[in-house]
Coordinates of C-alpha atoms in Angstrom, one line a residue:
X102 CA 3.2 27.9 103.9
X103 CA 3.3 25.1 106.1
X104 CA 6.3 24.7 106.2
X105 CA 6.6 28.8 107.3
X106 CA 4.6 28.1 110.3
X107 CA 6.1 25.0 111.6
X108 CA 9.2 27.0 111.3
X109 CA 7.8 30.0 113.9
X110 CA 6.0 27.0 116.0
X111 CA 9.9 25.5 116.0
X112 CA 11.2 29.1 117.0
X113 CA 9.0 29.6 119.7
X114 CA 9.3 26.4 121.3
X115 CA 12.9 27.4 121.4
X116 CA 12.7 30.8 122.6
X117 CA 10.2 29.7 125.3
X118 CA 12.3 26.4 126.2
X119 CA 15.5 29.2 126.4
X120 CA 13.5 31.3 128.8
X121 CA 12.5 28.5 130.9
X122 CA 16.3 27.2 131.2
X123 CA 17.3 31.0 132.0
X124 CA 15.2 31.1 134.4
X125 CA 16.1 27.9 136.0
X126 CA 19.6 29.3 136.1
X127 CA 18.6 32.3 137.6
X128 CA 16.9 30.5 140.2
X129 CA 19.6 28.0 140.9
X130 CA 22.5 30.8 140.7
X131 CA 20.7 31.6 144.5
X132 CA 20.4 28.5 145.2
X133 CA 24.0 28.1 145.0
X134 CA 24.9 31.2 146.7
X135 CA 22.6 30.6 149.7
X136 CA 23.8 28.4 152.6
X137 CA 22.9 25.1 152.4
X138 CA 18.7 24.9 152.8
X139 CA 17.5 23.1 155.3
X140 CA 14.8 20.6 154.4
X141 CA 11.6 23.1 154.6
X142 CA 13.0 25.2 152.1
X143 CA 13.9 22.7 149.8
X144 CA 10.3 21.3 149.6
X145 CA 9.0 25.1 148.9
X146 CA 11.6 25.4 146.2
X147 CA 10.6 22.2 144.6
X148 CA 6.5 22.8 144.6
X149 CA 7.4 26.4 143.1
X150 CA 9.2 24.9 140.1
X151 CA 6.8 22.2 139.8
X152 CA 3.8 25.2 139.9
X153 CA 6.3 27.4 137.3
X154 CA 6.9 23.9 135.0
X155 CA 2.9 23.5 135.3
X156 CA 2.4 27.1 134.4
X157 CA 4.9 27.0 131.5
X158 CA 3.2 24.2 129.9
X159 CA 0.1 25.1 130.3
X160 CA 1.6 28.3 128.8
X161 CA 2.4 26.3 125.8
X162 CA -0.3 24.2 125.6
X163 CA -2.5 27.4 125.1
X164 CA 0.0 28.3 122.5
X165 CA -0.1 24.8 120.6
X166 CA -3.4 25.3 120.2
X167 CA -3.8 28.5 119.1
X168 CA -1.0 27.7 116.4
X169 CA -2.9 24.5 115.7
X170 CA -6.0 26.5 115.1
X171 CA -4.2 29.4 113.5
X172 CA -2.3 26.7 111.4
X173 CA -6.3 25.0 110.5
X174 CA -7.2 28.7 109.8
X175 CA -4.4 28.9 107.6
X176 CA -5.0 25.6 105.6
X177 CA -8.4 26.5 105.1
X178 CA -7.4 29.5 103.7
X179 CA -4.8 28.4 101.9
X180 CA -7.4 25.3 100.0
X181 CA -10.0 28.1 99.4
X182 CA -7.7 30.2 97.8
X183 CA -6.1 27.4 96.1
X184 CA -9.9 26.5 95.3
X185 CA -10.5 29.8 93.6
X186 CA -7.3 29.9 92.0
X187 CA -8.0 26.8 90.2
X188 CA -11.1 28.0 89.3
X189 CA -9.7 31.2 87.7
X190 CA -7.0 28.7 86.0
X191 CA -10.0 26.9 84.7
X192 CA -12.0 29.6 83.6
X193 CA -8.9 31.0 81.8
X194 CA -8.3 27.7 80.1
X195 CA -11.9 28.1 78.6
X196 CA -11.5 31.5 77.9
X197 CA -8.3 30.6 75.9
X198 CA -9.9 27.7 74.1
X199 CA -12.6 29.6 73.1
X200 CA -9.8 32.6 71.9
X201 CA -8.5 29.7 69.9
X202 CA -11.5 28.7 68.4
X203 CA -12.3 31.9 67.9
X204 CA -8.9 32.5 66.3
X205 CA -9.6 29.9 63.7
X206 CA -12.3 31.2 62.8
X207 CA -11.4 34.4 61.9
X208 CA -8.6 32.9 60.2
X209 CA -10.5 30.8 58.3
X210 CA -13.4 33.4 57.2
X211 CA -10.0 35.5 56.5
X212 CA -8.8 33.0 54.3
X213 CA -12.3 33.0 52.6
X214 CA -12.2 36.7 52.2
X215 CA -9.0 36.3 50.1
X216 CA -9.8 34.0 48.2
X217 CA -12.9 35.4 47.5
X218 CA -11.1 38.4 46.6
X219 CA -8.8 36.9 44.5
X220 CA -11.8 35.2 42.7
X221 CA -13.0 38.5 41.6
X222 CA -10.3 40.0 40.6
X223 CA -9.7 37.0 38.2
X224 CA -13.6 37.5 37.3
X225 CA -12.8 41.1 36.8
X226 CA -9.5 40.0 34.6
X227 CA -11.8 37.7 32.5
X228 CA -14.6 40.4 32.0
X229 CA -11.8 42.6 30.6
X230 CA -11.0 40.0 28.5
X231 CA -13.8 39.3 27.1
X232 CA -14.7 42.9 26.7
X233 CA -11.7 43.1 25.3
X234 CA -12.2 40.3 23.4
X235 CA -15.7 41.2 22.3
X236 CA -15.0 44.2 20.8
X237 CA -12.0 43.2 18.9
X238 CA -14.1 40.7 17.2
X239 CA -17.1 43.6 16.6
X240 CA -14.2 45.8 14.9
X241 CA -14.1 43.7 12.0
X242 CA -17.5 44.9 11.1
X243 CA -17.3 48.1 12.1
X244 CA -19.5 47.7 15.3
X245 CA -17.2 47.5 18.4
X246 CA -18.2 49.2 21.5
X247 CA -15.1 50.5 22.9
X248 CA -15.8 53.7 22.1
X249 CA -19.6 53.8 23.3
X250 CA -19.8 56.2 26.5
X251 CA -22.9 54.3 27.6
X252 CA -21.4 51.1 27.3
X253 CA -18.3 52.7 29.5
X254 CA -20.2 53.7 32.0
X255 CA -22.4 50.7 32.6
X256 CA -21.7 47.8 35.3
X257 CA -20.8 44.3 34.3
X258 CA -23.6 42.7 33.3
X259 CA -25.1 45.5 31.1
X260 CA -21.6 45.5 29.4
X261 CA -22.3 41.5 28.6
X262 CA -26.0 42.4 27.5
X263 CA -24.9 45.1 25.4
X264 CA -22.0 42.8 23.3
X265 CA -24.1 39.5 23.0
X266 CA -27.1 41.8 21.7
X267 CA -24.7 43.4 19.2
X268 CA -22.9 40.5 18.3
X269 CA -26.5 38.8 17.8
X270 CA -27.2 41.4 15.3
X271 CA -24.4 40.9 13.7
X272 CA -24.6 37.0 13.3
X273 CA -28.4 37.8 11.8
X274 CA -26.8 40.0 9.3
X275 CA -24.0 38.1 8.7
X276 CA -26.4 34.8 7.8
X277 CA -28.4 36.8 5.3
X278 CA -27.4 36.3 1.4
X279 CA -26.0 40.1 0.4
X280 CA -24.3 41.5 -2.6
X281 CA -21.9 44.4 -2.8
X282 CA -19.9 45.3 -4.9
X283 CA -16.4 44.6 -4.5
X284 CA -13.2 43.8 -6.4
X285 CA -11.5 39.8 -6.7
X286 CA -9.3 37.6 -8.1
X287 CA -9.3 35.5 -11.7
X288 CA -8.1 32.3 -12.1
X289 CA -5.1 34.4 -13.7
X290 CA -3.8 36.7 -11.0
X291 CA -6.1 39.8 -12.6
X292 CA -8.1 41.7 -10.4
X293 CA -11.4 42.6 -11.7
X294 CA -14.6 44.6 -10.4
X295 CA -17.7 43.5 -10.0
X296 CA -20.4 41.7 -7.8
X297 CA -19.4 39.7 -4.6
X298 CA -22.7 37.5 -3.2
X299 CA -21.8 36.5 0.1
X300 CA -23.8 33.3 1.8
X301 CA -23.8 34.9 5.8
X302 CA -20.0 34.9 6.2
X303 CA -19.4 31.3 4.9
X304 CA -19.1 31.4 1.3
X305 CA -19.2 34.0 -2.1
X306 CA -19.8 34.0 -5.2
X307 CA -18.3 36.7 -7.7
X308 CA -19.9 38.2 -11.2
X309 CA -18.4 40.4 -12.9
X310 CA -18.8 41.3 -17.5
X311 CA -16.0 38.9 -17.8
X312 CA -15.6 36.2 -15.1
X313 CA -18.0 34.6 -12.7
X314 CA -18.0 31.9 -10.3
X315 CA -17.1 30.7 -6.7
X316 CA -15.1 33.2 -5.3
X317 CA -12.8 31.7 -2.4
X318 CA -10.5 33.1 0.2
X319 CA -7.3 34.4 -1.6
X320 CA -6.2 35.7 2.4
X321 CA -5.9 38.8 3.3
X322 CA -9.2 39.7 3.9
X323 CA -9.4 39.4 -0.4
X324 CA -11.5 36.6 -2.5
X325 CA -10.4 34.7 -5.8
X326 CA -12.2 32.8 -8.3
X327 CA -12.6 28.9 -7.7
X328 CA -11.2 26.8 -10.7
X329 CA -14.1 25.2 -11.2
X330 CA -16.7 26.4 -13.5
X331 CA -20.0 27.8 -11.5
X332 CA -20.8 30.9 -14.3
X333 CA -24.5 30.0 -13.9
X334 CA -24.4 29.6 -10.2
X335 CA -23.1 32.4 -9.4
X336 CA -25.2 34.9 -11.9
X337 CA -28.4 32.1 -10.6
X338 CA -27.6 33.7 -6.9
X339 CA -27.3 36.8 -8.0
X340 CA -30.6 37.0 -9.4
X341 CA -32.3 35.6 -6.6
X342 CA -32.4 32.2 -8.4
X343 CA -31.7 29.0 -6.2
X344 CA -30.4 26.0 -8.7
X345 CA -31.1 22.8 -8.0
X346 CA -27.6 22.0 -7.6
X347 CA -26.0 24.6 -5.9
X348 CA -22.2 24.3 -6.0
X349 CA -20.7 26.3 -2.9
X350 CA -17.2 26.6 -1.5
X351 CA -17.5 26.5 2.9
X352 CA -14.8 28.3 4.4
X353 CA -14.0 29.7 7.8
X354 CA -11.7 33.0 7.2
X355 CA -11.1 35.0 4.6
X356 CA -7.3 35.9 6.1
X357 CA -6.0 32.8 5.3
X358 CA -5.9 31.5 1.1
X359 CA -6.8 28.6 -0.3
X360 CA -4.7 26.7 -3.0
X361 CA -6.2 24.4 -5.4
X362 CA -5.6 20.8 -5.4
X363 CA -3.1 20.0 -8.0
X364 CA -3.2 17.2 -10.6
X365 CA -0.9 14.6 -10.4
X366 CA 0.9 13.3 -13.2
X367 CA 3.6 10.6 -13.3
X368 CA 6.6 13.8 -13.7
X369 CA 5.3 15.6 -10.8
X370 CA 5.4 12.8 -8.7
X371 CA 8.8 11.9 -9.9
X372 CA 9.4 15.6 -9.1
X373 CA 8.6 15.7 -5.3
X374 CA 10.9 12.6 -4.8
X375 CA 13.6 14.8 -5.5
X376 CA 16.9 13.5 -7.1
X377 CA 16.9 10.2 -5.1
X378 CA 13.6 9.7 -7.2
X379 CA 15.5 10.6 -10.7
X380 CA 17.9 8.0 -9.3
X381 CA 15.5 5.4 -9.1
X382 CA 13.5 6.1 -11.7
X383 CA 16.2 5.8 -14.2
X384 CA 17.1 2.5 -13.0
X385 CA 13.9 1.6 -13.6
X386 CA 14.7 2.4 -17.4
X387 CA 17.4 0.8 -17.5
X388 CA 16.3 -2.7 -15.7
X389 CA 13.2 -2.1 -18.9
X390 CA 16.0 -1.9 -21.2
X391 CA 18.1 -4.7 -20.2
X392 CA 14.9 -6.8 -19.8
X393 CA 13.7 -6.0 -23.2
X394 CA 17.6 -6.8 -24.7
X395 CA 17.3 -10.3 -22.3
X396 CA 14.0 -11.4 -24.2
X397 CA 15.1 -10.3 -27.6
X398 CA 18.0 -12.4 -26.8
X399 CA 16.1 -15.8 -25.2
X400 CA 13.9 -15.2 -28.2
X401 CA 16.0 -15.8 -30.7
X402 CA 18.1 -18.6 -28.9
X403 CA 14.9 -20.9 -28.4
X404 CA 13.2 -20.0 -31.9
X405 CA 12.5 -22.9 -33.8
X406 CA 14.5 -25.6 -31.8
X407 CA 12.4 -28.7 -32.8
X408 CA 12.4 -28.1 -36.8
X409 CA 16.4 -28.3 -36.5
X410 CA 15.8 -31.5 -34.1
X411 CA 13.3 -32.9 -36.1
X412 CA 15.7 -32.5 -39.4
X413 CA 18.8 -32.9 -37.9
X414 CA 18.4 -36.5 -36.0
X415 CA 16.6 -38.2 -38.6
X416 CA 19.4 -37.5 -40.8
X417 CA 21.9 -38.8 -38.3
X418 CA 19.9 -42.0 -37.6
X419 CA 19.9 -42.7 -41.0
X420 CA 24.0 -42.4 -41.3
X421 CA 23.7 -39.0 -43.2
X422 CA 26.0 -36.5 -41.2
X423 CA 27.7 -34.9 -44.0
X424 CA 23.8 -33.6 -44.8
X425 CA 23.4 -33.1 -41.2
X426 CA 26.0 -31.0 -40.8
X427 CA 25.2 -28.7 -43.5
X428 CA 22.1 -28.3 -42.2
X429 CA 23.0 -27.0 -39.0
X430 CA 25.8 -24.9 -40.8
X431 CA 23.1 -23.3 -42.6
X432 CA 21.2 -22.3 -39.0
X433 CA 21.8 -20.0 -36.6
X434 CA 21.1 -19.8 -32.8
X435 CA 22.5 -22.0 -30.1
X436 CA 20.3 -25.7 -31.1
X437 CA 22.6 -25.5 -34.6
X438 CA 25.6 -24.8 -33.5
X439 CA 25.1 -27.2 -30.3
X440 CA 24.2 -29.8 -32.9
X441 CA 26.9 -29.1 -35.5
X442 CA 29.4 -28.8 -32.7
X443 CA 29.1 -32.7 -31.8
X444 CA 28.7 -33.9 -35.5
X445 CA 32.1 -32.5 -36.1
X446 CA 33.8 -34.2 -32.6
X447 CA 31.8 -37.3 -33.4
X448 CA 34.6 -39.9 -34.0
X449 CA 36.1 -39.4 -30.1
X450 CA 34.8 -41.4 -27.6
X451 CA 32.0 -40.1 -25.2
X452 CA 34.5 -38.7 -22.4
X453 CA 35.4 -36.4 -25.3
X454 CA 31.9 -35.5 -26.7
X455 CA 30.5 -34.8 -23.2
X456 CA 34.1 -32.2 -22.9
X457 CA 32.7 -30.7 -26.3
X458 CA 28.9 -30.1 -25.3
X459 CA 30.3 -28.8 -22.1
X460 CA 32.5 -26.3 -23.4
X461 CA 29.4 -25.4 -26.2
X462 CA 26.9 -25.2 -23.4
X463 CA 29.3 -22.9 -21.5
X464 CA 29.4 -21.0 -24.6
X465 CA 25.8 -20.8 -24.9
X466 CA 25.2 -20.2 -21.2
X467 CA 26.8 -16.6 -21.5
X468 CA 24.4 -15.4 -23.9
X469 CA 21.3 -17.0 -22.2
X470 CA 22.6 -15.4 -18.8
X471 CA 23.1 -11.7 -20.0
X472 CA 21.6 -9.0 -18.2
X473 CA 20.6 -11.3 -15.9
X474 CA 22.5 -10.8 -12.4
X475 CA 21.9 -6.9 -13.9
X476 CA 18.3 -7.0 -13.8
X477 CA 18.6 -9.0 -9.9
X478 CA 20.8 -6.3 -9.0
X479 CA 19.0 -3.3 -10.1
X480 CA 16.1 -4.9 -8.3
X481 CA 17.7 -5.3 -4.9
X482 CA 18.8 -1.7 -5.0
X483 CA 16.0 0.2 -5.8
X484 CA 14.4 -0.6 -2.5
X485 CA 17.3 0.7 -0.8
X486 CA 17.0 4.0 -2.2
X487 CA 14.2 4.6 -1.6
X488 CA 14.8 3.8 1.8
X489 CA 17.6 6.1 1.4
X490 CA 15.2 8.6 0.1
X491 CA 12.9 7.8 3.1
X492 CA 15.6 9.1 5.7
X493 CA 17.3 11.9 3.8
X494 CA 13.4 13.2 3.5
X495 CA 12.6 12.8 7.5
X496 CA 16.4 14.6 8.0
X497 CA 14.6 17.5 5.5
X498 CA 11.4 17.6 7.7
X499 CA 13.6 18.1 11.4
X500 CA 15.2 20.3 9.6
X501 CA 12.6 22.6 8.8
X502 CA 10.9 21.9 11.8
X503 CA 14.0 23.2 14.3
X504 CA 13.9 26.6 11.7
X505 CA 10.6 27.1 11.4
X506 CA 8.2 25.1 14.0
X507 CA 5.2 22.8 12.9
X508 CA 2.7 26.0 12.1
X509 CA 2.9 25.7 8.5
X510 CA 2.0 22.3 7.4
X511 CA 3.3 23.3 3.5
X512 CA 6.7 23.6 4.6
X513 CA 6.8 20.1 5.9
X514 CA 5.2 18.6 2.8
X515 CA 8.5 18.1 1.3
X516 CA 10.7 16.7 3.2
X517 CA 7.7 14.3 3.6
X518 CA 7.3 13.8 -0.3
X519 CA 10.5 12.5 -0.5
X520 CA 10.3 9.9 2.3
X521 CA 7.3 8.8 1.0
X522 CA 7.6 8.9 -3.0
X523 CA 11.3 7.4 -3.1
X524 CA 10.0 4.5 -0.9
X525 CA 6.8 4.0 -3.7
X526 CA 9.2 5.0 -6.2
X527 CA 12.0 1.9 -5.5
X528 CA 8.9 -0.9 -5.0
X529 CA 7.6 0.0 -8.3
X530 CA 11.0 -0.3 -9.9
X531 CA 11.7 -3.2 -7.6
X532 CA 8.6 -5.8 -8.0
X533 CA 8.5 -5.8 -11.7
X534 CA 12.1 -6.2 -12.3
X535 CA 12.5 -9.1 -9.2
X536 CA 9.4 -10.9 -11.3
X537 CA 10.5 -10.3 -15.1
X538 CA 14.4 -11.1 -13.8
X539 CA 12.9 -14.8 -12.1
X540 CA 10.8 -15.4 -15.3
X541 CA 13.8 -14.6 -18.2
X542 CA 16.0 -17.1 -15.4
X543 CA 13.5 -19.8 -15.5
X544 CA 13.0 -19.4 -19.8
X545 CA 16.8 -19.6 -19.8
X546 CA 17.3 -22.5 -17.9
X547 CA 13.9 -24.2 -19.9
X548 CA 16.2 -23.5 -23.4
X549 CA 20.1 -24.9 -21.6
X550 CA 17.5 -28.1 -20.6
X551 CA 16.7 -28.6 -23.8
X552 CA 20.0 -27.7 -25.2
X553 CA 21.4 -30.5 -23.4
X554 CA 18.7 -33.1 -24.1
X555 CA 19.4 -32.5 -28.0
X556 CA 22.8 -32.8 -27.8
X557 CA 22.8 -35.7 -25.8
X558 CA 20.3 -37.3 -27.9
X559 CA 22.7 -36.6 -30.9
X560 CA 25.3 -38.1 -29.3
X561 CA 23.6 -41.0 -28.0
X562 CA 23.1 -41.7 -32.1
X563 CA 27.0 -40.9 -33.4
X564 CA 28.1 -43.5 -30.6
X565 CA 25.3 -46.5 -31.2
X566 CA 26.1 -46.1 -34.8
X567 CA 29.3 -47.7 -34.1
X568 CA 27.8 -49.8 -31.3
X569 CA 25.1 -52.0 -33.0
X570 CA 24.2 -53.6 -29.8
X571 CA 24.4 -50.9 -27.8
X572 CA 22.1 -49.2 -30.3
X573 CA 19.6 -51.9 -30.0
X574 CA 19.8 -52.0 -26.5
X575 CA 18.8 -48.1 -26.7
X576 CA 16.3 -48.4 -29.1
X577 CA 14.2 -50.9 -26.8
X578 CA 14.6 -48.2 -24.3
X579 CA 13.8 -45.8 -26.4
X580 CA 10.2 -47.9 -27.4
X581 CA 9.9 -48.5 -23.6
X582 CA 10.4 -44.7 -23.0
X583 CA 8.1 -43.9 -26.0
X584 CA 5.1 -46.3 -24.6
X585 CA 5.5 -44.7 -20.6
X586 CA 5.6 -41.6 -22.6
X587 CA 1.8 -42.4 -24.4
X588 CA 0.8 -43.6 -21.1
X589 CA 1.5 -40.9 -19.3
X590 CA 0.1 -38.6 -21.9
X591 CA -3.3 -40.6 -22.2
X592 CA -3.7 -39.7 -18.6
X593 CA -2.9 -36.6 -18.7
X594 CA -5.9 -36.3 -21.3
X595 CA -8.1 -38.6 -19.4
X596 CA -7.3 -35.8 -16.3
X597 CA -8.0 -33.2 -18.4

């Protein structure tokens, strides 16, 4: 705006400075035309242009001002309305900041609103449900409400009232001891008729002319007899007569039976390992069989082994090897023929006797060590089928479980018996055939010991027979030997 009206000030300085030089020419256009003035007439001329100069400024002086004051006017005008237009702005700012607020508000009491909605329809989805729910549970008995017109027509909480007050009744019903008469199961598969006495909805009892006892859930909604004996008990509750030991059977639903437990005997536990336990267990026989054989065998081979000693080097001491000899010949088991083996070879020297007792021991050895390594084997093995059994029984259980799911804990029970009874199965074989295989070993290597120390004794006699010196030399070792030896046994006794 200011700049509009400095624009027309502009313009009409220059239209009024154009006038004034028009003028001027039209004034000295005469001035040219007329003869040459004479000095008076100049002077008029010049105090008439002077007056007309005055006049035109004072012309525009007048107009300065009134633009000035029509250009104050206009600023004033201009900063009031600029005044009140920022006022507006400002009251429109408000306005919109309270809109805003306002809008947030709404939107926020409109989210309420939903969710407030959506919090009754779930309400309303759960009272269906339990209505639902309610009534199902009532129809068992007979007593659902579904059908009641009443009950249809009432609001929410009347519907509640009416299924906790029936439900109430029924639980007060349900807890009483009642007898009907009803048909159940005998510990045979029959089905007989008779009396059912039902303890609330927990547990029964069943009498009937030929059977009587705990009656249990069978499923099915049906009831069996309990295997054990409770005639008295039952026929006691029947005639309103409380024991003093009442035997009852708890249960929670009648839809789903009950097995007995089954006794275990050492077949069915073989049974559930499966043929990895048949395995085992036959092993197990035979490590018993091979044991027994090993014992009958270390039995013989060490029975008796000083009373051929005993006989057998005094006879050599005293130069009688002919009657040595016949006694071993006339003995049987490893210490005579050990013996009788180095009488006959006694004329070599004692590179060839040892070659002799060597080749009997090694003779000997073979029957002491029999069944041996068998025994150690069968016992390192057994463990490992039964850990074989172990995984071939969890392989079962996956199996069963990608068929049929984890819902029916029977169906896993053997995959898991296996695991389980191979694994007990090869320890039991295992530990008693690792100890009775260590304990033959160590007899076996007690009788070679003193296999040796007879025959080397022997020997020691055939060769200082021929060497007197040698002989006497060993006999005052043998004195020396025999005093440590009373030494060491008279503190031994003193210990003891």
């Amino acid at each position: 705006m200011k700049r509009l009206l400095i624009s027309c000030l502009l313009s009409v300085v220059w239209v009024q400075t154009g006038l004034a030089q028009e003028a001027q020419s039209q004034t000295a256009a005469p001035a040219q035309a007329a003869p040459v003035p004479k000095e008076a007439p100049k002077k008029e001329t010049r105090d008439s242009l002077e007056a007309a100069y005055k006049r035109e400024f004072a012309f525009l002086q007048a107009q300065k001002k009134e633009l000035e004051q029509r250009l104050k006017s206009f600023k004033a005008q201009a900063d009031n309305t600029e005044k009140t237009i920022r006022q507006k702005i400002d009251s429109l700012e408000q306005k919109n900041i309270e809109l805003s607020a306002n809008e947030d508000k709404f939107r926020t009491s409109l989210a309420d609103a939903e969710r407030k909605d959506d919090v009754l329809n779930d309400s309303s989805d759960l009272l269906q449900m339990t209505y639902s729910q309610g009534n199902a549970s009532l129809d068992a008995y007979g007593r659902s409400l579904e059908g009641n017109p009443e009950f249809a027509a009432a609001s929410d909480e009347i519907k509640l009232a009416m299924l906790f007050r029936q439900a109430t009744d029924l639980l007060k019903d349900l807890s009483n001891i009642r007898h009907q008469s009803e048909s159940f199961f005998t510990n045979d598969g029959a089905e007989v008729s008779g009396t059912v006495v039902k303890v609330g909805n927990i547990a029964a009892y069943g009498v009937s002319d030929t059977n009587s006892g705990i009656l249990v859930p069978a499923g099915a909604g049906r009831l069996k007899l309990w295997g054990e004996p409770a005639a008295d008990v039952a026929k006691g509750v029947l005639a309103g007569k409380v024991p003093s030991e009442l035997k009852i059977f708890l249960f929670e639903s009648k839809e789903k039976a009950v097995d007995e437990k089954q006794e275990k005997n050492v077949l069915g536990v073989i049974e559930s390992g499966g043929m990895i336990g048949w395995v085992i267990v036959g092993l197990g026989g035979v490590a018993l069989i091979l044991i027994g054989i090993r014992c009958l065998l270390l039995y013989l081979a060490s029975r008796n082994p000083q009373s051929i000693a005993r006989v057998v080097i005094p006879l050599l001491q005293n130069d009688q090897e002919k009657e040595a000899l016949s006694f071993c010949q006339q003995q049987k088991g490893p210490f005579a023929r050990i013996l009788m083996a180095t009488i006959q070879n006694s004329h070599g020297n004692r590179d060839h006797m040892d070659d002799v007792i060597s080749e009997a021991m090694l003779h000997e050895a073979g029957a002491l060590n029999r069944f041996g390594s068998a025994i150690l084997v069968i016992a390192s093995v057994s463990p490992l089928l039964g850990l074989l059994g172990t995984v071939t029984g969890m392989i079962s259980t996956f199996d069963i479980i990608t068929e049929f799911g984890t819902g029916d804990p029977k169906l896993l029970s053997s995959g898991i018996s296996i695991a389980l009874v191979t694994t007990e199965l090869g320890l039991v074989v295992a530990i008693p055939a690792v100890l009775a295989g260590t304990l033959l070993s160590s007899w076996s290597d007690g009788i070679k010991y003193d296999l040796e120390e007879v025959a080397l004794k022997a020997t020691n006699i055939l060769l200082d027979r021929e060497n007197p010196e040698r002989m006497h030399k060993h006999d005052s070792a043998a004195a020396k030997t025999g005093r440590q030896a009373s030494d060491v046994s008279e503190l031994e006794q003193e210990f003891a």
